[in-house]
PDB file of C-alpha atoms and ligand atoms in Angstrom:
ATOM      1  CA  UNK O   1      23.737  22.886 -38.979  1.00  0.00           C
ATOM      2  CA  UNK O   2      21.605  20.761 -37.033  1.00  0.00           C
ATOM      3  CA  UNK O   3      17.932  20.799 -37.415  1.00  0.00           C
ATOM      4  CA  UNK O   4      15.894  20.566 -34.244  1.00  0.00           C
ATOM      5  CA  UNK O   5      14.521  17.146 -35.456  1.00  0.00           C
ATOM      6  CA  UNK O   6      18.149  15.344 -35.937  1.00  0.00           C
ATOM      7  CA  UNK O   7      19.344  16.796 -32.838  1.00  0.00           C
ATOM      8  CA  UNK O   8      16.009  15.203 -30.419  1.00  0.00           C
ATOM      9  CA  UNK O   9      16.822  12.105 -32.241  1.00  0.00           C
ATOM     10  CA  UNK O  10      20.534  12.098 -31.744  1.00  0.00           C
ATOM     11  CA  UNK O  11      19.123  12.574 -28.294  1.00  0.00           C
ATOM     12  CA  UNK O  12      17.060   9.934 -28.330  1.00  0.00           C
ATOM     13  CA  UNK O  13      19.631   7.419 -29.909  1.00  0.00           C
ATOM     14  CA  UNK O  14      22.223   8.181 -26.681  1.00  0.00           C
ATOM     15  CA  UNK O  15      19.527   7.064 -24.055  1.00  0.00           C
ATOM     16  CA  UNK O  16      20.067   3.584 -24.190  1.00  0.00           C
ATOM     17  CA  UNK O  17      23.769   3.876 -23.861  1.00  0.00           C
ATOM     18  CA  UNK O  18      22.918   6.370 -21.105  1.00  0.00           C
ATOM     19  CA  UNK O  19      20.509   3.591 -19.407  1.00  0.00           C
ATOM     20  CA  UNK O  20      23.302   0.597 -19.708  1.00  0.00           C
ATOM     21  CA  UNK O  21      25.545   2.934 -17.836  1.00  0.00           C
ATOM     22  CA  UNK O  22      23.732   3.646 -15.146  1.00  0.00           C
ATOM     23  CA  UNK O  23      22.507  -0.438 -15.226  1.00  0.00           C
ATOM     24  CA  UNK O  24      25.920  -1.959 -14.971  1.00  0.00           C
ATOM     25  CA  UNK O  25      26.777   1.012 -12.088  1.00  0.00           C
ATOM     26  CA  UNK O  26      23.927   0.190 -10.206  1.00  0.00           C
ATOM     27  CA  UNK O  27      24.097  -3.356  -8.691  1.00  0.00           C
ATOM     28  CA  UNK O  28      27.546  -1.511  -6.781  1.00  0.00           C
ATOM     29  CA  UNK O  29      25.633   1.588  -5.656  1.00  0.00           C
ATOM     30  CA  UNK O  30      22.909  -0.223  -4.539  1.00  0.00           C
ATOM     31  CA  UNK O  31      25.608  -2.501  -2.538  1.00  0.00           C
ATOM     32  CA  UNK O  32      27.137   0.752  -1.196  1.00  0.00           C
ATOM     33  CA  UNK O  33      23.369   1.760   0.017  1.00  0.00           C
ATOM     34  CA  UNK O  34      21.812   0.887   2.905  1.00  0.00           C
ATOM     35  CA  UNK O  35      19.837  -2.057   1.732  1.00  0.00           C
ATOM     36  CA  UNK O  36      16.703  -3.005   3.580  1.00  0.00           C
ATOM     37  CA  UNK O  37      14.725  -6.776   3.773  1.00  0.00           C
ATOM     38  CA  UNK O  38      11.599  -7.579   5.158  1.00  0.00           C
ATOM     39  CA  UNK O  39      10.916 -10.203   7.087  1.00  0.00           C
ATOM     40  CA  UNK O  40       7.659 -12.193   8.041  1.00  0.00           C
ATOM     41  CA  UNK O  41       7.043 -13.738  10.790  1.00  0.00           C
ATOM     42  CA  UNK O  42       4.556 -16.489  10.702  1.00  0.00           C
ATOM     43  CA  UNK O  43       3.312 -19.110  13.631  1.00  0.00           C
ATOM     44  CA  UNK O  44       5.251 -22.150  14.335  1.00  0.00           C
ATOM     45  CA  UNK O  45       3.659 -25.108  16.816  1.00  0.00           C
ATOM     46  CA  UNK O  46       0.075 -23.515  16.547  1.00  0.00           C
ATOM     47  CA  UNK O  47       0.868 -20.381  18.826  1.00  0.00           C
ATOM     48  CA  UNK O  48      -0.893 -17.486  17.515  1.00  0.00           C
ATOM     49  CA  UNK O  49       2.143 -15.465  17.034  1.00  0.00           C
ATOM     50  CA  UNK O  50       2.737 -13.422  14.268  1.00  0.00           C
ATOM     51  CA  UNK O  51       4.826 -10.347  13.198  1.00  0.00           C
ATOM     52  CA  UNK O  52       6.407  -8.137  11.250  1.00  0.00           C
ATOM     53  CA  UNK O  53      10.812  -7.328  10.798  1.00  0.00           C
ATOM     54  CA  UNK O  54      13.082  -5.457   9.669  1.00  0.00           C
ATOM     55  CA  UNK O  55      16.204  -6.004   8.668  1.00  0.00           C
ATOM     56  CA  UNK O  56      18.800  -2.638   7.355  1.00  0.00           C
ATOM     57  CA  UNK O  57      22.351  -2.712   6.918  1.00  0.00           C
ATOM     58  CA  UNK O  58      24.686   0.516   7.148  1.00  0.00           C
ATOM     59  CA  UNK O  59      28.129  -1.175   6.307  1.00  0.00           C
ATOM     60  CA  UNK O  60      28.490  -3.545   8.951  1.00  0.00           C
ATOM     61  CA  UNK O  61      26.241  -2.293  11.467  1.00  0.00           C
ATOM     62  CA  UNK O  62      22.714  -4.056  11.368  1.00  0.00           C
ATOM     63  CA  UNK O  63      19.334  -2.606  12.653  1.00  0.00           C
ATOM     64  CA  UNK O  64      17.015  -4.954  13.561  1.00  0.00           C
ATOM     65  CA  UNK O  65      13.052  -3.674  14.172  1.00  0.00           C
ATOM     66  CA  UNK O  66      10.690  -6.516  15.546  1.00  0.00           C
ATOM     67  CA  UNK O  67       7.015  -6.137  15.813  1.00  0.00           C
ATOM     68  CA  UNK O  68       5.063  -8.772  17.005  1.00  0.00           C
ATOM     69  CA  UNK O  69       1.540 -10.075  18.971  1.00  0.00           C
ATOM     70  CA  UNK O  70       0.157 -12.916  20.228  1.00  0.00           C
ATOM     71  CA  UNK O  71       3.238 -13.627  22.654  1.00  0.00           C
ATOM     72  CA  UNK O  72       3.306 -14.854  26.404  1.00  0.00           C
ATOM     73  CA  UNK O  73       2.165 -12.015  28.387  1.00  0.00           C
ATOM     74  CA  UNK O  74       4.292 -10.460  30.806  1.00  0.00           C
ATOM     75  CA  UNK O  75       6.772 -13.571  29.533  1.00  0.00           C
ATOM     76  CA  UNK O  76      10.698 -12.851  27.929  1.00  0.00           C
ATOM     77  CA  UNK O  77      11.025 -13.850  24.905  1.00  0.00           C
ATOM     78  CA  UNK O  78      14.212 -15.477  23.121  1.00  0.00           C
ATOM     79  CA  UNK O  79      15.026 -14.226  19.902  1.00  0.00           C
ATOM     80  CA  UNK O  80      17.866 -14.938  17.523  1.00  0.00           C
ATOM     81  CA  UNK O  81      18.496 -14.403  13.984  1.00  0.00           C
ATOM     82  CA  UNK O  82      19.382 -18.229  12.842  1.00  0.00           C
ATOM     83  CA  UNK O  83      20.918 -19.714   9.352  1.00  0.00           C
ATOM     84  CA  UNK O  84      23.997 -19.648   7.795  1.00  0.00           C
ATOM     85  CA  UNK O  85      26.771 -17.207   6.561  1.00  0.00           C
ATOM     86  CA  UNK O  86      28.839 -20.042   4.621  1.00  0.00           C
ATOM     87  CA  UNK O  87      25.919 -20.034   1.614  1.00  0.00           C
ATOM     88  CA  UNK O  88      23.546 -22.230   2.685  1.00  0.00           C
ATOM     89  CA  UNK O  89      20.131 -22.305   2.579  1.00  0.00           C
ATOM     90  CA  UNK O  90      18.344 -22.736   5.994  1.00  0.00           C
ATOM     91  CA  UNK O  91      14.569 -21.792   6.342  1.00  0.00           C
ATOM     92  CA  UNK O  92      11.779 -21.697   8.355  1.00  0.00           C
ATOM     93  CA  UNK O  93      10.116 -25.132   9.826  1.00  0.00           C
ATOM     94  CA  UNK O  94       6.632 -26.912   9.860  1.00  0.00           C
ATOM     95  CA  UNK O  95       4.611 -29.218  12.255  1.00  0.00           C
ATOM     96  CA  UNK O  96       6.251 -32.326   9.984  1.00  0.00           C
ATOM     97  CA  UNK O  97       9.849 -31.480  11.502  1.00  0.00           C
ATOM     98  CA  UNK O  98       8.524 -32.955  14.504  1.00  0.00           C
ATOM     99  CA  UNK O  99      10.394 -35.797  14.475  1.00  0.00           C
ATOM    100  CA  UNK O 100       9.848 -37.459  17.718  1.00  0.00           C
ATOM    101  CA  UNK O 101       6.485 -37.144  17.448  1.00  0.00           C
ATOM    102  CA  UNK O 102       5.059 -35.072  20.658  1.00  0.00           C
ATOM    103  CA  UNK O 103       3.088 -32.868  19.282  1.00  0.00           C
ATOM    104  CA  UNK O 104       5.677 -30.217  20.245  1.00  0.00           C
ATOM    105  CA  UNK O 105       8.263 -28.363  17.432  1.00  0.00           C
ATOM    106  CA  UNK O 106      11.421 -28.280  19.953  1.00  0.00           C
ATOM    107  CA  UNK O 107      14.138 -25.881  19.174  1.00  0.00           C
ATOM    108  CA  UNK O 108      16.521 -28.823  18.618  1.00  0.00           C
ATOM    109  CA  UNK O 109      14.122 -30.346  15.835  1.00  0.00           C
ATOM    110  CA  UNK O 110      13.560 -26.871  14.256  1.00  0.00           C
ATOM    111  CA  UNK O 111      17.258 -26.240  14.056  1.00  0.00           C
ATOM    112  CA  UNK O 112      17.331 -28.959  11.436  1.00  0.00           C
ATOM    113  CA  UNK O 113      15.599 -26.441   9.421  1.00  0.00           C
ATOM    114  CA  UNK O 114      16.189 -23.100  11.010  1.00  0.00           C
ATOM    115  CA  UNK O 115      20.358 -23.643  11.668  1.00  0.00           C
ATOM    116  CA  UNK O 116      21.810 -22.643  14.729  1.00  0.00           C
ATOM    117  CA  UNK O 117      21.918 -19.339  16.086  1.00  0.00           C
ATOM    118  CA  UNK O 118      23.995 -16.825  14.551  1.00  0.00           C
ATOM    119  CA  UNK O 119      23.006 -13.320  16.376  1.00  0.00           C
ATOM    120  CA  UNK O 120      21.208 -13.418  19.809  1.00  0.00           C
ATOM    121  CA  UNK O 121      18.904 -10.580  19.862  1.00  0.00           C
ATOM    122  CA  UNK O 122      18.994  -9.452  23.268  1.00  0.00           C
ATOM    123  CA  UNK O 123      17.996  -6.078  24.355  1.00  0.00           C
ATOM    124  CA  UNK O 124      21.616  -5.134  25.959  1.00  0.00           C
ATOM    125  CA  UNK O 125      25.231  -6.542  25.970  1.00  0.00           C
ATOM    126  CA  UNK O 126      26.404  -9.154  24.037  1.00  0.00           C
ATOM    127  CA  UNK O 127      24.327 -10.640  21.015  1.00  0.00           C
ATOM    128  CA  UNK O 128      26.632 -13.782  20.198  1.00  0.00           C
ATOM    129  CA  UNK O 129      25.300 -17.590  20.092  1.00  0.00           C
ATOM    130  CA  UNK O 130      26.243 -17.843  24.004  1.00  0.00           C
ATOM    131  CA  UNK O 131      23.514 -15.193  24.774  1.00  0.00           C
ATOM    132  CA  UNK O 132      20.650 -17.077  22.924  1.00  0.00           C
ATOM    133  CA  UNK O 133      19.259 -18.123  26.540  1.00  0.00           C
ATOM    134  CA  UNK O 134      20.139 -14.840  28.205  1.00  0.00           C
ATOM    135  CA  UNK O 135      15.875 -14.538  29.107  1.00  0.00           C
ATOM    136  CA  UNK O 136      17.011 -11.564  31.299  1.00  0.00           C
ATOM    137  CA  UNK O 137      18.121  -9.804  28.255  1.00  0.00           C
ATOM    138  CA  UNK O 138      15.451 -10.948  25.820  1.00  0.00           C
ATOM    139  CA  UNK O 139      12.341  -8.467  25.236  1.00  0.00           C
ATOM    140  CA  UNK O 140       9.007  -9.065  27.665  1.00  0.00           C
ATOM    141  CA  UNK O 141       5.621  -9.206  25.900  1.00  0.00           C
ATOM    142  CA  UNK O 142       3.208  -6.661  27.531  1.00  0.00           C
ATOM    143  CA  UNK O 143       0.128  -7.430  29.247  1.00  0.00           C
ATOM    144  CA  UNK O 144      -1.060  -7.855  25.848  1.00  0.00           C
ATOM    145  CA  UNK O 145       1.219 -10.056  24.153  1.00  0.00           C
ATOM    146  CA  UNK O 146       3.069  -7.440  22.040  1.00  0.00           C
ATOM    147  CA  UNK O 147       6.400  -7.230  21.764  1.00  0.00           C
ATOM    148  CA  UNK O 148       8.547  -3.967  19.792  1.00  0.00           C
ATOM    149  CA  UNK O 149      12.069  -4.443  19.371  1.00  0.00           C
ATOM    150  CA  UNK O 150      14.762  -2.329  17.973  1.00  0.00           C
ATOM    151  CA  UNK O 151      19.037  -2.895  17.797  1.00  0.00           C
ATOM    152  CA  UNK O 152      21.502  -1.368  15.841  1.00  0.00           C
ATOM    153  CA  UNK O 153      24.485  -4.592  16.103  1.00  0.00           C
ATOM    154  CA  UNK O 154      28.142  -4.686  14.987  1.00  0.00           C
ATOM    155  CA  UNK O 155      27.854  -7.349  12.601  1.00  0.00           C
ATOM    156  CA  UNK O 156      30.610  -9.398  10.650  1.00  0.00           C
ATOM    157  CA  UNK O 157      30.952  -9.232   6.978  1.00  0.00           C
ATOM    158  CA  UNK O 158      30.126 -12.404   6.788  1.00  0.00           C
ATOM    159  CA  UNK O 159      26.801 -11.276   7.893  1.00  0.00           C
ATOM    160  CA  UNK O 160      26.486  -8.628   5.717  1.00  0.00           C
ATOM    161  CA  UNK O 161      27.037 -11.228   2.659  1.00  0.00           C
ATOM    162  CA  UNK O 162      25.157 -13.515   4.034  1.00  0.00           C
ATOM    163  CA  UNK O 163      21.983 -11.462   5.100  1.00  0.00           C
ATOM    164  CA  UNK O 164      19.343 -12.801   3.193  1.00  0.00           C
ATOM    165  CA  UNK O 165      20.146 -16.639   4.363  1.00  0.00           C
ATOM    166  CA  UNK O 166      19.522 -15.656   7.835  1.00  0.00           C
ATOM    167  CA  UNK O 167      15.675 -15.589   9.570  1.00  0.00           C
ATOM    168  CA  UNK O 168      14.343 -14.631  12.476  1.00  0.00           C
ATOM    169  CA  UNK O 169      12.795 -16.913  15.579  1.00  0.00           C
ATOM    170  CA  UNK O 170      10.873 -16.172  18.435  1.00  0.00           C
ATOM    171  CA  UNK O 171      10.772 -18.543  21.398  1.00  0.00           C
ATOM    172  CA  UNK O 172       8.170 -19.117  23.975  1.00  0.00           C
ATOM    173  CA  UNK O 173       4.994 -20.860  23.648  1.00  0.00           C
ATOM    174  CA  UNK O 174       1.759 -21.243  26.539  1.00  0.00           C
ATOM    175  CA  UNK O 175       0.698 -24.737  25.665  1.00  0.00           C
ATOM    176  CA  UNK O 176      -1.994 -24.621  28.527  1.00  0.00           C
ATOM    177  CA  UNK O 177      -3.067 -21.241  27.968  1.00  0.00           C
ATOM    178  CA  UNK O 178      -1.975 -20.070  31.660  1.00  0.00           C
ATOM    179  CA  UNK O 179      -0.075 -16.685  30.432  1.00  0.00           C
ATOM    180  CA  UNK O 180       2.876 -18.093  31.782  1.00  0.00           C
ATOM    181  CA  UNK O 181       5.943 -20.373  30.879  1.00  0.00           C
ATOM    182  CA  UNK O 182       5.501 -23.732  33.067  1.00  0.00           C
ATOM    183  CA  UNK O 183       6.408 -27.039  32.612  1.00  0.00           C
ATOM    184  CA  UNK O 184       2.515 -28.437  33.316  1.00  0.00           C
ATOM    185  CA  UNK O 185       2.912 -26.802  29.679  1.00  0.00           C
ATOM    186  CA  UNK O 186       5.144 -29.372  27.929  1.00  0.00           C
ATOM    187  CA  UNK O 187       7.710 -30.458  29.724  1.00  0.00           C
ATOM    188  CA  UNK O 188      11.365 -29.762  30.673  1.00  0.00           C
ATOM    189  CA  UNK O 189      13.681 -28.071  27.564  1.00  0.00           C
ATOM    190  CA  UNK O 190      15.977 -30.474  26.165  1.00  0.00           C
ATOM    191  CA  UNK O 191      18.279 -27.826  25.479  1.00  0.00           C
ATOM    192  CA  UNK O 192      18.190 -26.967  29.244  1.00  0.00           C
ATOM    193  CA  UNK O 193      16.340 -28.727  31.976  1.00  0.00           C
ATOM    194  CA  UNK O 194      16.404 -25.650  34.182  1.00  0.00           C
ATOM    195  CA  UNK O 195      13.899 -23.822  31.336  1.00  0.00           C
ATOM    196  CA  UNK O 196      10.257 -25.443  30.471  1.00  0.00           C
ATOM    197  CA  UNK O 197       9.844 -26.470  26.945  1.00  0.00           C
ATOM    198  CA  UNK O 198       7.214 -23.487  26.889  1.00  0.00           C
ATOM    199  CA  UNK O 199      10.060 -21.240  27.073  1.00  0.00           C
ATOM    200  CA  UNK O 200      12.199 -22.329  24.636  1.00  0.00           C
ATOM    201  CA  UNK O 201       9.759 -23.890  21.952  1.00  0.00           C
ATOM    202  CA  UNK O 202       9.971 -21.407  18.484  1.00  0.00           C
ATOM    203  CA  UNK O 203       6.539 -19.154  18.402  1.00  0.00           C
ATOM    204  CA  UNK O 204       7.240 -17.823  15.422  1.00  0.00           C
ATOM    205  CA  UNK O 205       9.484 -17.888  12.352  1.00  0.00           C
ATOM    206  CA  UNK O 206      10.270 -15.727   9.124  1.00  0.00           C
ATOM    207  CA  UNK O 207      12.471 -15.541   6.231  1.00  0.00           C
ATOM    208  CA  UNK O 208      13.732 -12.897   4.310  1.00  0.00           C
ATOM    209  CA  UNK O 209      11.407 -12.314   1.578  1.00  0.00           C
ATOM    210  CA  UNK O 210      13.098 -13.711  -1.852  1.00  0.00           C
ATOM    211  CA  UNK O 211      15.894 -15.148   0.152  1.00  0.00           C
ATOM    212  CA  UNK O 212      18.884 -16.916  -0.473  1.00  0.00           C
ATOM    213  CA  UNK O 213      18.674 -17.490  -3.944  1.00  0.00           C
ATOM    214  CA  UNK O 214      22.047 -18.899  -4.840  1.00  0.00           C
ATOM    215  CA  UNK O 215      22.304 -20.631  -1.442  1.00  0.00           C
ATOM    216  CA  UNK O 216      22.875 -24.361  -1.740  1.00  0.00           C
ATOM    217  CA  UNK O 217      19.240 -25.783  -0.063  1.00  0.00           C
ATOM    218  CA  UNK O 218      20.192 -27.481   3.341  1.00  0.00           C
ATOM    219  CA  UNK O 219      19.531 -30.921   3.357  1.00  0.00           C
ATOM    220  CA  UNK O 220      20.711 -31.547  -0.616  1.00  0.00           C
ATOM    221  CA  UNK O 221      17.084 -33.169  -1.426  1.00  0.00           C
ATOM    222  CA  UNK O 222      17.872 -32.782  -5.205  1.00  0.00           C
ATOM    223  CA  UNK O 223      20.955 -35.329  -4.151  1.00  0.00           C
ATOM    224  CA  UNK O 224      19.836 -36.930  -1.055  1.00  0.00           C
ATOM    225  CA  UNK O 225      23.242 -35.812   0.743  1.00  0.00           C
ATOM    226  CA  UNK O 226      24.431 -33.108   3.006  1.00  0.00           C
ATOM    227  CA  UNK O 227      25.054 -29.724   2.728  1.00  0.00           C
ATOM    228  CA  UNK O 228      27.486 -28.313  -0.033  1.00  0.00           C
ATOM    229  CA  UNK O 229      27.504 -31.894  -0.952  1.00  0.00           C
ATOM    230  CA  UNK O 230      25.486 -31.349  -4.415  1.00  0.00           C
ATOM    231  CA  UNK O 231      28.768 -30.165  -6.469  1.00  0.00           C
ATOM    232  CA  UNK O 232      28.308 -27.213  -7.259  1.00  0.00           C
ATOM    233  CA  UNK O 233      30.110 -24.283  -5.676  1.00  0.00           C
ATOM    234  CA  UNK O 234      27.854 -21.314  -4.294  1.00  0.00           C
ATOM    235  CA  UNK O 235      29.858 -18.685  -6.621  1.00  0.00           C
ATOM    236  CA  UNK O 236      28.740 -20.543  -9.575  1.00  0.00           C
ATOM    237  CA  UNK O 237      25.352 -20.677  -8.762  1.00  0.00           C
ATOM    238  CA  UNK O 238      25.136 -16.936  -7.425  1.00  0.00           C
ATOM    239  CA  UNK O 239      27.484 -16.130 -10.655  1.00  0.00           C
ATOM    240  CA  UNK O 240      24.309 -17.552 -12.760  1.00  0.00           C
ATOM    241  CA  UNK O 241      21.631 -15.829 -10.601  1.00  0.00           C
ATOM    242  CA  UNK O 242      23.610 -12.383 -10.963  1.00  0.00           C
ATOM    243  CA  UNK O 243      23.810 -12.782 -15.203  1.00  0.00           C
ATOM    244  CA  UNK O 244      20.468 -13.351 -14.906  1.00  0.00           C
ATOM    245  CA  UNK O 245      19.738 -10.297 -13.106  1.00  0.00           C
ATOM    246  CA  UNK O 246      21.821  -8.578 -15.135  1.00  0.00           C
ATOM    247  CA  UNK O 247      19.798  -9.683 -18.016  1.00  0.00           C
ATOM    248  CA  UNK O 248      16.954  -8.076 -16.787  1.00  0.00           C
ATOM    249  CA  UNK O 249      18.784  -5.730 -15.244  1.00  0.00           C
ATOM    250  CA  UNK O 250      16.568  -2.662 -15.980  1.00  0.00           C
ATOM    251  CA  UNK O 251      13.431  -3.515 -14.342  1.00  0.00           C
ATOM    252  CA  UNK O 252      15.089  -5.197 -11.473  1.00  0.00           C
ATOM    253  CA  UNK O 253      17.346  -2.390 -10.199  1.00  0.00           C
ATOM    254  CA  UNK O 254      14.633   0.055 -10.714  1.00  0.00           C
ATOM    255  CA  UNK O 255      12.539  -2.378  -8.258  1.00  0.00           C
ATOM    256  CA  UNK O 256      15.156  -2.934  -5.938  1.00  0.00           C
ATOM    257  CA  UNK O 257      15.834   0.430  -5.657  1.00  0.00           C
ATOM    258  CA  UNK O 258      11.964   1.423  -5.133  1.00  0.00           C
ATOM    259  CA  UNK O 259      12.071  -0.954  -2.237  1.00  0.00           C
ATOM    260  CA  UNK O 260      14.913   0.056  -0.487  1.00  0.00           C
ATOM    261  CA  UNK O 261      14.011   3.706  -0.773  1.00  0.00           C
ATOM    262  CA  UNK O 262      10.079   2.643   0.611  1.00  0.00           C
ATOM    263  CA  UNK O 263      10.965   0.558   3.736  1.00  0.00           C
ATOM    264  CA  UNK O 264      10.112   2.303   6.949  1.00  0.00           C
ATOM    265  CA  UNK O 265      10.595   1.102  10.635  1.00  0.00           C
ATOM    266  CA  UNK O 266       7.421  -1.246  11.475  1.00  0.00           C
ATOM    267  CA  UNK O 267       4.775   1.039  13.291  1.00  0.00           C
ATOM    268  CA  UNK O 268       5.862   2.040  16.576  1.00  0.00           C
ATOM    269  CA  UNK O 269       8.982   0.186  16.867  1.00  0.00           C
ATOM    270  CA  UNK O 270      11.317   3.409  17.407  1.00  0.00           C
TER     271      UNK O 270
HETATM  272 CU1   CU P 301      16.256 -19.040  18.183  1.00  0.00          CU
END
């Protein structure tokens, strides 16, 4: 017969079997979840703006929470979640991406760094790349400057692969500080000369925190050549991220899944 001692250390000599199981199970439940990623949204061409968002996938359909201040009053404001769902790695701009010198981060500079819109982030109808300068459908700041946003979007698998490459940008700066989108501001758009620059101009830009590791860096600076031109395929690289998480598997599911389980809508943005 079993003493009481043998048997709590029998016990004790299954848990680490017990723990790998549940370790190489996770990284699949956890995809099978409804995984969560914050985003932060910090000022681009010395606007003021700043926010908070949300990103949460259920399967393929994406929910999308914005909070953020220090917008045009009373002004739409273009939003779009930018990047890439191919596996590379766009990210947010500086002042130095402005190339031509003006004093003024236009969208088509930024996009150098940002990538093209994937999702338009309009209030109604359709959210595709051909809505990104639908202003009728893009939130209003209020009399304050605040904007709170929430979708729930159809979203491509592609998308859901790709989530943490893509970022959020806000649009619509008030260079002369009259509350309003004019082009005594800055100018005419270069992406349409019907729009002042003020309204199209990124305000504000954020990555997904810990993003895109695995994603080829746009830009190639190790190599000095394009995208995807550095020789290495994506899989491998993700392949040697994901041994290395499973390495330290343990400590990382256990945070992941602490995260996931934590995040909340942004105040106020139901
Ligand atoms: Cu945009």
């Amino acid at each position: 017969m079993m003493s009481k001692r043998t048997g709590r250390l029998a016990v004790l000599a299954a848990l680490p079997a017990a723990l790998l199981t549940t370790i190489v199970a996770s990284p699949a439940a956890l995809a099978a979840d409804s995984p969560a990623f914050q985003i932060d949204l910090e000022q681009l061409n010395e606007s003021g703006s700043r926010g908070t968002a949300m990103l949460s996938l259920r399967g393929k359909e994406l929910t999308v929470w914005i909070k953020s201040e220090g917008m045009v009053p009373g002004q739409p404001s273009a939003q779009h979640l930018h990047g890439s769902t191919e596996g590379h790695d766009f990210h947010c701009p500086d002042a130095s991406d402005d190339t031509n010198g003006d004093g003024i981060l236009n969208n088509t500079e930024a996009t150098h760094d940002y990538g093209d819109i994937n999702i338009s982030l309009t209030t109604s109808g359709d959210t595709d790349a051909g809505s990104g300068l639908a202003v009728d459908r893009m939130p209003v700041a209020d009399k304050e400057g605040k904007i709170s946003y929430k979708r729930t979007i159809p979203v491509s698998q592609d998308v859901v692969e790709h989530i943490k490459d893509l970022h959020i940008v806000q649009h619509g700066i008030d260079r002369n500080d009259n509350d309003k989108y004019d082009e005594e501001g800055a100018g005419k758009s270069e992406l349409d000369p019907k729009l002042p620059q003020e309204a199209t101009a990124p305000t504000n830009c954020g990555e997904v925190k810990g993003a895109a590791v695995g994603s080829i860096p746009v830009g190639g600076i190790e190599t000095g050549s394009g995208p995807g031109a550095a020789g290495v395929s994506p899989n491998l690289v993700t392949g040697a991220a994901i041994a290395a998480t499973v390495t330290a598997a343990g400590a990382l599911v256990l945070a992941r899944r602490r995260k996931t389980s934590r995040v909340v809508a942004p105040e106020g943005a139901a």
